[in-house]
PDB file of C-alpha atoms in Angstrom:
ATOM      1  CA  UNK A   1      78.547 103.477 168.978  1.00 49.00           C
ATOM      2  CA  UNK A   2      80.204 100.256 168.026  1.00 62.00           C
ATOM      3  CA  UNK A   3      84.096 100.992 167.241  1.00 79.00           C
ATOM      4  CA  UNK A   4      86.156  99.615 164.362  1.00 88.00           C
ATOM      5  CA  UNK A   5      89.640  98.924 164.304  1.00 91.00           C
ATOM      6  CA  UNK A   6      91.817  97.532 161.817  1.00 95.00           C
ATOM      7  CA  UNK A   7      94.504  95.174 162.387  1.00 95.00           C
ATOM      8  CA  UNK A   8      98.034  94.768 160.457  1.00 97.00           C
ATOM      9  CA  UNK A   9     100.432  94.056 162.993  1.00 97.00           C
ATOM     10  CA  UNK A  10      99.104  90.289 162.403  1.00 95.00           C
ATOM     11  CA  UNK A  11      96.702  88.778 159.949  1.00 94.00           C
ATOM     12  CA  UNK A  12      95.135  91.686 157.738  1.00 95.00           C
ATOM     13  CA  UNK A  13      91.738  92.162 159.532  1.00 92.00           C
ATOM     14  CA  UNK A  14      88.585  94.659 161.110  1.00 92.00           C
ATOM     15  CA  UNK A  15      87.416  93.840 164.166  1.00 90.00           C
ATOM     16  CA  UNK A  16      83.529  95.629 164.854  1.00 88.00           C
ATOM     17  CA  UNK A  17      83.029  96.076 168.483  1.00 80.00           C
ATOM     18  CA  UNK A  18      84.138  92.285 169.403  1.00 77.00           C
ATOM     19  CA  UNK A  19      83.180  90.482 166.043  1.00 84.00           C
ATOM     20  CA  UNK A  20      85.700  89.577 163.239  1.00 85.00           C
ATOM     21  CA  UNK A  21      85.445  91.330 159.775  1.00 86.00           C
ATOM     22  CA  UNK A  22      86.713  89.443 157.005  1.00 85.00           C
ATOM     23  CA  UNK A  23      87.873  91.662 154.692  1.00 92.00           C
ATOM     24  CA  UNK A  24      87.787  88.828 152.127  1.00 92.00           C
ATOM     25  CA  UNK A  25      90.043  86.747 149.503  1.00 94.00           C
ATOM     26  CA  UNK A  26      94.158  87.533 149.928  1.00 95.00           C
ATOM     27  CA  UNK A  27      93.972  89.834 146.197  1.00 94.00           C
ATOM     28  CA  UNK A  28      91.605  91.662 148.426  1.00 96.00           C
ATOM     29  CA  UNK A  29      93.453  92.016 151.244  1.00 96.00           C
ATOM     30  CA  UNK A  30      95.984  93.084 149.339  1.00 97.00           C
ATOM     31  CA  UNK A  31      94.339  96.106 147.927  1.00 97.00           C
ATOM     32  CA  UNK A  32      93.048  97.119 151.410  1.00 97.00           C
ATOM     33  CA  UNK A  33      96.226  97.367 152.637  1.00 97.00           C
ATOM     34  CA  UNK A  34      97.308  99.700 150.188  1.00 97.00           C
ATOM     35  CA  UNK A  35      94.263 101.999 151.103  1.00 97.00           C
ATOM     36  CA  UNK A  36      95.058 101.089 155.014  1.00 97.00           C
ATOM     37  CA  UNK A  37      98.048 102.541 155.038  1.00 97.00           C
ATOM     38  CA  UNK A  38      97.814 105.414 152.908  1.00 96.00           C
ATOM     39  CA  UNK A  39      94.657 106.108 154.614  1.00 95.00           C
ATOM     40  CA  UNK A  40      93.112 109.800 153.508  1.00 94.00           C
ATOM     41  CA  UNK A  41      95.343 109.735 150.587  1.00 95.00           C
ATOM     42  CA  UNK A  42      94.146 109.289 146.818  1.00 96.00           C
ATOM     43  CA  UNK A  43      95.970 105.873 145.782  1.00 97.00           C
ATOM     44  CA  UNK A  44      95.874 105.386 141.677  1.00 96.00           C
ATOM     45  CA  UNK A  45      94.613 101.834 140.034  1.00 95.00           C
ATOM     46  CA  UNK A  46      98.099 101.878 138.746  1.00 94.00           C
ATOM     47  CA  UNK A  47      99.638 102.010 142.200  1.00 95.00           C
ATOM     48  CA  UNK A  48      97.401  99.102 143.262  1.00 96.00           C
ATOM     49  CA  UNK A  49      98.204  97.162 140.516  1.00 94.00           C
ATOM     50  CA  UNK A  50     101.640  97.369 140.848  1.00 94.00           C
ATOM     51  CA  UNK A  51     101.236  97.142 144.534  1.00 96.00           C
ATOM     52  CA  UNK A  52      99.912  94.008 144.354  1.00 95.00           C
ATOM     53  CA  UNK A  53     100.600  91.826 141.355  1.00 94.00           C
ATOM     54  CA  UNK A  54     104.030  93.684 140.741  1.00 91.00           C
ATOM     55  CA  UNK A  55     105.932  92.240 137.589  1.00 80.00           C
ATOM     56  CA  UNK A  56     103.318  89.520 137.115  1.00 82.00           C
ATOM     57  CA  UNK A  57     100.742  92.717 135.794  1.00 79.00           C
ATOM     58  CA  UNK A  58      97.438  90.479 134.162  1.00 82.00           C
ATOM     59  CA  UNK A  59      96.434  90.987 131.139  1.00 81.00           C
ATOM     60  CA  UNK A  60      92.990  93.373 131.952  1.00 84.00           C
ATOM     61  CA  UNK A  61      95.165  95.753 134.078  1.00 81.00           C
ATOM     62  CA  UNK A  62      93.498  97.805 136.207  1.00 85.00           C
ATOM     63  CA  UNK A  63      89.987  96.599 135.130  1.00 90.00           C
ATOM     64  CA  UNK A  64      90.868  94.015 137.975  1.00 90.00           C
ATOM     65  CA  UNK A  65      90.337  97.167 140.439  1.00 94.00           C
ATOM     66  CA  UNK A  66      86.999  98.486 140.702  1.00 94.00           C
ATOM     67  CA  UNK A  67      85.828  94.649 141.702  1.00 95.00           C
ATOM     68  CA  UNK A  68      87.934  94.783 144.523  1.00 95.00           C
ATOM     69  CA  UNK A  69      87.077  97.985 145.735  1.00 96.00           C
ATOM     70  CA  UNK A  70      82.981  97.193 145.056  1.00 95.00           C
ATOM     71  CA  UNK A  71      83.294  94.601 147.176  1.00 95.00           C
ATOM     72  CA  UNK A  72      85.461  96.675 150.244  1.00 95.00           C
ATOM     73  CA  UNK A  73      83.435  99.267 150.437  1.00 93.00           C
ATOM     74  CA  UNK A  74      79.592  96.829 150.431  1.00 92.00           C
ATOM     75  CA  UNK A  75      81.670  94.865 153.099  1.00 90.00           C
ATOM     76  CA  UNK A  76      82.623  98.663 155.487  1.00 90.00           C
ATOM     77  CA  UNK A  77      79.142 100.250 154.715  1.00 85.00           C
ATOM     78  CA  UNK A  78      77.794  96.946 155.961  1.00 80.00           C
ATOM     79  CA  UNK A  79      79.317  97.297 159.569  1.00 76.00           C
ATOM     80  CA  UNK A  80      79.517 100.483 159.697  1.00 71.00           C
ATOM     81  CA  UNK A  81      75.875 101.767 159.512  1.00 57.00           C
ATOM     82  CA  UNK A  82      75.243 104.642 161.316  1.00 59.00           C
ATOM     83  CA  UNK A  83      78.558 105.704 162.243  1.00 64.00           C
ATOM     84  CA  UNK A  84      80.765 108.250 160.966  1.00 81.00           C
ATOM     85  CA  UNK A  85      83.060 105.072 160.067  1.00 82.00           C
ATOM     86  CA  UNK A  86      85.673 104.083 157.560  1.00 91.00           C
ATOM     87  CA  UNK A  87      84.625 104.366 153.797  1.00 92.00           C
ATOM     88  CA  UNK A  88      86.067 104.363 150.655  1.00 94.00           C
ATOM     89  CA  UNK A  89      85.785 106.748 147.931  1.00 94.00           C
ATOM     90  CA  UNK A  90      86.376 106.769 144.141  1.00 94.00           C
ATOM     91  CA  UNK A  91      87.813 109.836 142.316  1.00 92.00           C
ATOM     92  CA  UNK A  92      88.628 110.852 138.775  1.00 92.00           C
ATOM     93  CA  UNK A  93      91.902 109.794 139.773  1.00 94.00           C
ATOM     94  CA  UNK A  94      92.000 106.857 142.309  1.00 95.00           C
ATOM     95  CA  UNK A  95      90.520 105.678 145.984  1.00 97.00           C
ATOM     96  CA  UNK A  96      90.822 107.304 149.258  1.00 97.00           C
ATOM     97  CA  UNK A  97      89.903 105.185 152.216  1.00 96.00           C
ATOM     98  CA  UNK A  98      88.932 107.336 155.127  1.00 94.00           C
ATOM     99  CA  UNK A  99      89.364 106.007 158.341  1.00 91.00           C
ATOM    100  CA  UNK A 100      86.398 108.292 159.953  1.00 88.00           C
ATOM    101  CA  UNK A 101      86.497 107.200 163.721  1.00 88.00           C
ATOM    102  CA  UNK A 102      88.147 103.802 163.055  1.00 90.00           C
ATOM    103  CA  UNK A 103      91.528 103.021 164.707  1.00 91.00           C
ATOM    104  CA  UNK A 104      93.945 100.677 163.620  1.00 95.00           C
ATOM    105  CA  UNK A 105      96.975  98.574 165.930  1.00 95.00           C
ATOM    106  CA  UNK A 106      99.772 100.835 164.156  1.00 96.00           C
ATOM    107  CA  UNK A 107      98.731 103.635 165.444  1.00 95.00           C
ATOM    108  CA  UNK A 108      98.355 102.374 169.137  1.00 94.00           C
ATOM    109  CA  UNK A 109     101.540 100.567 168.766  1.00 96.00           C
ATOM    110  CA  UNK A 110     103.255 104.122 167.008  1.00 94.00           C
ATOM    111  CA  UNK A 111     101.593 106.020 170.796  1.00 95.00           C
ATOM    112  CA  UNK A 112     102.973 103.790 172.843  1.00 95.00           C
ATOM    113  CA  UNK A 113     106.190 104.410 171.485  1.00 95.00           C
ATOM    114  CA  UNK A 114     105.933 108.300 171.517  1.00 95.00           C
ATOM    115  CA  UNK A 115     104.440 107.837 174.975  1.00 96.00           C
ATOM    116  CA  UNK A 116     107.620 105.853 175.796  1.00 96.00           C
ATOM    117  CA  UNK A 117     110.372 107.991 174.102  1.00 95.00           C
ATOM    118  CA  UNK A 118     108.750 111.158 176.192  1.00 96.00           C
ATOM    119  CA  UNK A 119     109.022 109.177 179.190  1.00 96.00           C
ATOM    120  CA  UNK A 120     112.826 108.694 178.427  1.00 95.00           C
ATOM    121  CA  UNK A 121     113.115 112.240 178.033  1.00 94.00           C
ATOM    122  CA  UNK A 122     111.919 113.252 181.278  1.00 95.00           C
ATOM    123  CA  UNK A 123     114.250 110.517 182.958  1.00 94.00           C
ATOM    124  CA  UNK A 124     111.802 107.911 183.814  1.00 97.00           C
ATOM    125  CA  UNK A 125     113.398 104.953 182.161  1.00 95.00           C
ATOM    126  CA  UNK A 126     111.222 102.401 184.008  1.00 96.00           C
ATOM    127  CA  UNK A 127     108.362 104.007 182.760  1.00 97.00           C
ATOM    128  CA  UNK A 128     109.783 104.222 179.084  1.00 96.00           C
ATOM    129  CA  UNK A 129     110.500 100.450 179.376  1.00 96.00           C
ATOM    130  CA  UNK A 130     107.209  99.696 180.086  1.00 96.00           C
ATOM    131  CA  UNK A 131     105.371 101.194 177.667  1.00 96.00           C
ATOM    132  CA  UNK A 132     107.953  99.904 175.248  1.00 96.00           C
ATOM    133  CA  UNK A 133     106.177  96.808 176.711  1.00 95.00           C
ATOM    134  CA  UNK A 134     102.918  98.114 176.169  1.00 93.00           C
ATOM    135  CA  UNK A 135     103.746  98.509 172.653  1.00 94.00           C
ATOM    136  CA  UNK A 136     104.830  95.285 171.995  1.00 94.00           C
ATOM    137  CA  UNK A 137     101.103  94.489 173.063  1.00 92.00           C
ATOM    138  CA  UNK A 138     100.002  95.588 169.744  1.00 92.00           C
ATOM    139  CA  UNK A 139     101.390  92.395 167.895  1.00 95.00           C
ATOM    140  CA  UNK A 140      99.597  89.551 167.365  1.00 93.00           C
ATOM    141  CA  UNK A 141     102.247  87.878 164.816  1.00 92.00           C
ATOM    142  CA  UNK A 142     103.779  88.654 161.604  1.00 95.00           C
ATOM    143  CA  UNK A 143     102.101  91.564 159.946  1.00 97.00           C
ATOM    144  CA  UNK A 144      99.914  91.500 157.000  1.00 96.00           C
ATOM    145  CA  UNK A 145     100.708  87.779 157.528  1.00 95.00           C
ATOM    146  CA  UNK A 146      99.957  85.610 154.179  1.00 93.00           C
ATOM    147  CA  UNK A 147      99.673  89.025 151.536  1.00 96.00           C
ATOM    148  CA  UNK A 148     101.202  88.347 148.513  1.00 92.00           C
ATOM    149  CA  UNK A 149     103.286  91.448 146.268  1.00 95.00           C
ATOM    150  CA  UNK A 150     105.376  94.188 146.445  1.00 96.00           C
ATOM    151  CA  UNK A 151     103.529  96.386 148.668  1.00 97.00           C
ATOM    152  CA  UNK A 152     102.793  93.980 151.513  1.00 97.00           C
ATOM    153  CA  UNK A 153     106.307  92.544 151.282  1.00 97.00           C
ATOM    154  CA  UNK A 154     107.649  96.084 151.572  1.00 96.00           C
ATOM    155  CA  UNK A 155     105.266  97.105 154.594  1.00 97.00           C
ATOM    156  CA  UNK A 156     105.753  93.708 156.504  1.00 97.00           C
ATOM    157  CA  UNK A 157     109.748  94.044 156.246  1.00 96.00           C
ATOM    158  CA  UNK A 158     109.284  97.990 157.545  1.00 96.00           C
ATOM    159  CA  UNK A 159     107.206  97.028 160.145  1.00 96.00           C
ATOM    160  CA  UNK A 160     108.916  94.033 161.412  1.00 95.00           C
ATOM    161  CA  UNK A 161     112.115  96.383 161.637  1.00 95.00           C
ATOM    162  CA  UNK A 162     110.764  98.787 163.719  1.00 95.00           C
ATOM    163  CA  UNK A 163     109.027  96.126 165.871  1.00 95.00           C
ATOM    164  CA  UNK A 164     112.999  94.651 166.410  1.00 95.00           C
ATOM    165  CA  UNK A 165     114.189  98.244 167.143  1.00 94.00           C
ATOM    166  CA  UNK A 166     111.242  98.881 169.612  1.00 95.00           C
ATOM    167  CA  UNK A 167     112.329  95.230 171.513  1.00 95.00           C
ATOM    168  CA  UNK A 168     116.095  96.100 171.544  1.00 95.00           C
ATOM    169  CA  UNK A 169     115.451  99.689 172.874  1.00 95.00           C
ATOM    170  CA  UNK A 170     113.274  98.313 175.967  1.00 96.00           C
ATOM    171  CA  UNK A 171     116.189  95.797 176.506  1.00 96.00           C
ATOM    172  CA  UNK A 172     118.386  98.409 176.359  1.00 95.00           C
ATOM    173  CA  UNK A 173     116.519 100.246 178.643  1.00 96.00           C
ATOM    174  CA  UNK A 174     116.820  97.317 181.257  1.00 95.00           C
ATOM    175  CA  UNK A 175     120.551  97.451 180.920  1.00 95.00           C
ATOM    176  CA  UNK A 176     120.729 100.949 181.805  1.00 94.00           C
ATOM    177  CA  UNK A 177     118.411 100.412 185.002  1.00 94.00           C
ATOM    178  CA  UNK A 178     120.504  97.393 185.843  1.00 92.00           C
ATOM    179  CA  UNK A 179     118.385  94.476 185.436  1.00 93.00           C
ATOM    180  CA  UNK A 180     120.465  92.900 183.512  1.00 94.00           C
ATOM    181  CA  UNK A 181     119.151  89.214 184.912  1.00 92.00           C
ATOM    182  CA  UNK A 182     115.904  90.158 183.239  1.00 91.00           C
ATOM    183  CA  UNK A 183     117.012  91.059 179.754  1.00 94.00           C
ATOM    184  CA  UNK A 184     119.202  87.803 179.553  1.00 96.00           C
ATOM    185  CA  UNK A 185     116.852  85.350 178.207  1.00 96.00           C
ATOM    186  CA  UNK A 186     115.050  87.948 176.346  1.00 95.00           C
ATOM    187  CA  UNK A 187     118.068  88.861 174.922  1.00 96.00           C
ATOM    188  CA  UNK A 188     119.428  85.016 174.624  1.00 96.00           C
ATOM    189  CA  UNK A 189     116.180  84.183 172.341  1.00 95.00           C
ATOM    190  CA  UNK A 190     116.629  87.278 170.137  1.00 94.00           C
ATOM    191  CA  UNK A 191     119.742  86.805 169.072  1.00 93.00           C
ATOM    192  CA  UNK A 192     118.999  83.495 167.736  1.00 93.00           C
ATOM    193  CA  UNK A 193     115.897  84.742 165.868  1.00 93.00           C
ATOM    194  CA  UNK A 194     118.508  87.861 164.580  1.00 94.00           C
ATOM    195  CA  UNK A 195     121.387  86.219 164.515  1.00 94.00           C
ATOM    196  CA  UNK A 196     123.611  89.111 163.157  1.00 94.00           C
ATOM    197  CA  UNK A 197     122.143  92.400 164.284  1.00 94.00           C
ATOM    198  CA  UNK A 198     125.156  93.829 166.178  1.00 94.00           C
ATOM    199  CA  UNK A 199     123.354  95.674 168.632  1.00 93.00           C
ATOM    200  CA  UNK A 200     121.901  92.675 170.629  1.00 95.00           C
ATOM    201  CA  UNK A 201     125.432  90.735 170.403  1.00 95.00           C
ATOM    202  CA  UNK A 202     126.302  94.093 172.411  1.00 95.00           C
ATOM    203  CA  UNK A 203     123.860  93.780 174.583  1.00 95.00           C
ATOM    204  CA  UNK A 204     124.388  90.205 175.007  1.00 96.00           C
ATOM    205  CA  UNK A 205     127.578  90.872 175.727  1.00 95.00           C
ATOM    206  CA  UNK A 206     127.170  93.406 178.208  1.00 95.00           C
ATOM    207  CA  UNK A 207     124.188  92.045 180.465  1.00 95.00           C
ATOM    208  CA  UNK A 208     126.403  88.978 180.808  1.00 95.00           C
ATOM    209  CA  UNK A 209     129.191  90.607 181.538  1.00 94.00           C
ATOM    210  CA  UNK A 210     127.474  92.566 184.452  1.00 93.00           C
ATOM    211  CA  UNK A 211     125.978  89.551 185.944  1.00 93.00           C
ATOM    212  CA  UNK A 212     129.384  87.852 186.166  1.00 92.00           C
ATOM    213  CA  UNK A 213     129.273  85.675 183.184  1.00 94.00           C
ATOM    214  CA  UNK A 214     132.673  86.887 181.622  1.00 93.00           C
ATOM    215  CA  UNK A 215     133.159  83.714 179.774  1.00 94.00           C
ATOM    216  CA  UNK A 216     130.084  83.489 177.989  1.00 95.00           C
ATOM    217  CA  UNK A 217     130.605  87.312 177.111  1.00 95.00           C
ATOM    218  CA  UNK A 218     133.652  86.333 175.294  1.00 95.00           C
ATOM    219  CA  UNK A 219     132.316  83.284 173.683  1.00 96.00           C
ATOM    220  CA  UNK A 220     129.090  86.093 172.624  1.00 95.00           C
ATOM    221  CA  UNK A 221     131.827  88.048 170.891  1.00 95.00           C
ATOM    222  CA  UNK A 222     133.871  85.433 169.393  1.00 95.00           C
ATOM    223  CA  UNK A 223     130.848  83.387 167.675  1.00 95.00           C
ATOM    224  CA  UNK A 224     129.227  86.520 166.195  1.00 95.00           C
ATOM    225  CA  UNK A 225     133.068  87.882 164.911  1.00 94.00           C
ATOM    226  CA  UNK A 226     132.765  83.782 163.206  1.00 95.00           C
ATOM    227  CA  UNK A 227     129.325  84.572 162.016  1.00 94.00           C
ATOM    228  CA  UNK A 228     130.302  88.597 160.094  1.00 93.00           C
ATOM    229  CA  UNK A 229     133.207  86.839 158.607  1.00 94.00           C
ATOM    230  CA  UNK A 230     131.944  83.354 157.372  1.00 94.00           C
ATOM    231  CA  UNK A 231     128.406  84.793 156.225  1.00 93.00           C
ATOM    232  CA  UNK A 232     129.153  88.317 155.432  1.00 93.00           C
ATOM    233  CA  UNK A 233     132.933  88.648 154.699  1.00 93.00           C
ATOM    234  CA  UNK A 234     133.035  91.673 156.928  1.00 93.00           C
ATOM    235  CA  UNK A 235     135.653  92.581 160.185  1.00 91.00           C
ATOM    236  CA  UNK A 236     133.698  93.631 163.616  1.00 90.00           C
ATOM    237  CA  UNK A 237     132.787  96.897 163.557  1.00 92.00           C
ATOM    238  CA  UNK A 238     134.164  99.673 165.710  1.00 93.00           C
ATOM    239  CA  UNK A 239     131.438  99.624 168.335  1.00 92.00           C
ATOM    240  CA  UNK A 240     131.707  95.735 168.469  1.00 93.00           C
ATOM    241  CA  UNK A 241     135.466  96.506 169.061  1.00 94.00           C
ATOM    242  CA  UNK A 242     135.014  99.240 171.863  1.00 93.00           C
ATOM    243  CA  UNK A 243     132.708  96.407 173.701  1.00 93.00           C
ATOM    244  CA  UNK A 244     135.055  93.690 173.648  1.00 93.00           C
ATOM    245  CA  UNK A 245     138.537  95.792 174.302  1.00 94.00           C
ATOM    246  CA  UNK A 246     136.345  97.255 177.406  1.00 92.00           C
ATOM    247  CA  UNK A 247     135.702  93.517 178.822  1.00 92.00           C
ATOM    248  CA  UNK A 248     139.324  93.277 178.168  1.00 91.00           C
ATOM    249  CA  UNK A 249     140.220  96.007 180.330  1.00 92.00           C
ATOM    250  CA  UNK A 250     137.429  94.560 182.867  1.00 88.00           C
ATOM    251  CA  UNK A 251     135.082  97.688 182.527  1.00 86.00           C
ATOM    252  CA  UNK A 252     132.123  97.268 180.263  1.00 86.00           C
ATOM    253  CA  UNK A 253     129.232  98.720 181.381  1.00 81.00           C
ATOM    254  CA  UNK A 254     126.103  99.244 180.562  1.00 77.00           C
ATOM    255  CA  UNK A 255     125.299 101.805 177.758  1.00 69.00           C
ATOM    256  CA  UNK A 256     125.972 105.553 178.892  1.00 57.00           C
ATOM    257  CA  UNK A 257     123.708 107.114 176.385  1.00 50.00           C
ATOM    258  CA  UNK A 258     120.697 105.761 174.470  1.00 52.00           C
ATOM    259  CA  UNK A 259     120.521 104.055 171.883  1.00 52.00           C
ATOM    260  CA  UNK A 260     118.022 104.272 168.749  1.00 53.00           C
ATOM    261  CA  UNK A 261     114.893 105.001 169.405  1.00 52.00           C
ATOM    262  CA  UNK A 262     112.002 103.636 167.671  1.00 53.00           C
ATOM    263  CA  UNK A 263     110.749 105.955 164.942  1.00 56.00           C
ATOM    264  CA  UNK A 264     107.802 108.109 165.769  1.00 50.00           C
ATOM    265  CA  UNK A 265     104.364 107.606 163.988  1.00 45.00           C
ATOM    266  CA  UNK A 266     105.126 110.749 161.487  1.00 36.00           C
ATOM    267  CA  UNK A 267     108.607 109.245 160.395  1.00 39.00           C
ATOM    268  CA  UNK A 268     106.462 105.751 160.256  1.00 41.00           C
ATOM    269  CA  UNK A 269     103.379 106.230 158.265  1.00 36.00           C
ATOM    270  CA  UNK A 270     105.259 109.162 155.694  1.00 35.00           C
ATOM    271  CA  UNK A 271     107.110 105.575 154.451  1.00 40.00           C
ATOM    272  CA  UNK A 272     104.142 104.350 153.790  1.00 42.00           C
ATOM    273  CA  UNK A 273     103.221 105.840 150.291  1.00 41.00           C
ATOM    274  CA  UNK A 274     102.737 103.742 147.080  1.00 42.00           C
TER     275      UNK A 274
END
């Protein structure tokens, strides 16, 4: 039985065993992902309109729909023959797409990280950090990368979130097994991409402090104090505080407890509804 899995964490695609299925024009797209990731839930015409051409509603409303969803569901019965696969059905009220046997890369990545954060719980931090690492696996770029509207703008900013959260927590990870060498550059290329998350300017902080770079520690501290003030108005907050008065006092370690976890697959796919 050839296996179907469908790919957000990246351009919005299927894949059929090893062959690409285009899941056609951007509009589309668009409209699958709103059945994607309310998968076995009913989702309105309404909802998809909105979804998808938000304030900008044309003038045929949600005549554009049925189309659209013509078109999905000839292109999944299509590679899908035979199999108790993904399909979409139409109700009095709306469309359900129901995944069947297919799989999609949120849901490996969302394992992973329960996989990890029970591996944590047991004590086996190396083991948490890697399948933190395993997780990360699951990306192949920015999701749902070129969908247009609300609803993809809103799932690519949740999902890009957690992926940060997932990336700081393995770092963090690595700071409490003591590799701190390891999480440097890591670290180093992060906080340029996130410039003022406070959590990785922590980090920073503290992996360089451990591996004897006090100065840059400092300089970590003082440019992203310049950065809250000049760009957000805003004083450093307490925790940013406790990290610098502890290099102060020469006695910043690494973190004593963890930090936030990643969200687990039922926090992550309940956000999902329209």
């Amino acid at each position: 039985m050839t296996s179907v899995r469908f790919l957000a964490l990246g351009p919005l695609h299927a894949e059929v065993g090893r062959e690409w299925l285009d899941l056609g024009p951007v509009r589309q797209q668009a409209v699958f992902a709103i059945l994607l990731f309310n998968a076995d839930r009913v989702v309105t015409p309404a909802s998809i309109l909105q979804g998808v051409w938000g304030g900008q509603t044309p003038a045929t409303g949600t005549k554009l729909i049925p189309p659209y969803i013509y078109r999905l569901r000839r292109t999944l019965q299509a590679a899908c023959v035979g199999q108790d696969g993904p399909a979409i059905d139409s109700s009095r009220i709306g469309y359900r797409l129901r995944l069947g046997t297919a799989r999609t890369d949120v849901a490996d990545f969302d394992e992973a990280v329960e996989r990890a954060a029970a591996a944590e719980t047991a004590g086996d931090l190396a083991g948490a950090a890697a399948l933190l690492a395993e997780a990360e696996q699951s990306w192949a770029g920015e999701p749902l990368a070129g969908l247009t509207g609300p609803y993809a703008e809103s799932r690519r900013q949740h999902l890009l979130e957690r992926r940060i959260v997932c990336l700081e927590h393995r770092l963090e990870l690595h700071l409490r097994l003591g590799d701190c060498h390891r999480a440097i550059p890591a670290l180093i290329a992060l906080q340029t991409e996130y410039p003022l998350r406070e959590r990785l300017a922590i980090m920073l902080m503290t992996a360089l402090y451990q591996t004897g770079r006090q100065g840059e520690a400092m300089d970590v501290f003082g440019a992203f104090r310049t950065r809250l003030a000049t760009e957000l108005g805003v004083e450093p907050t307490p925790a940013l505080l406790a990290a610098y008065t502890s290099m102060l006092r020469g006695d910043l370690g690494p973190p004593s407890v963890p930090g936030r976890f990643p969200e687990g697959p039922a926090r992550a796919w309940a956000a999902t509804t329209t």
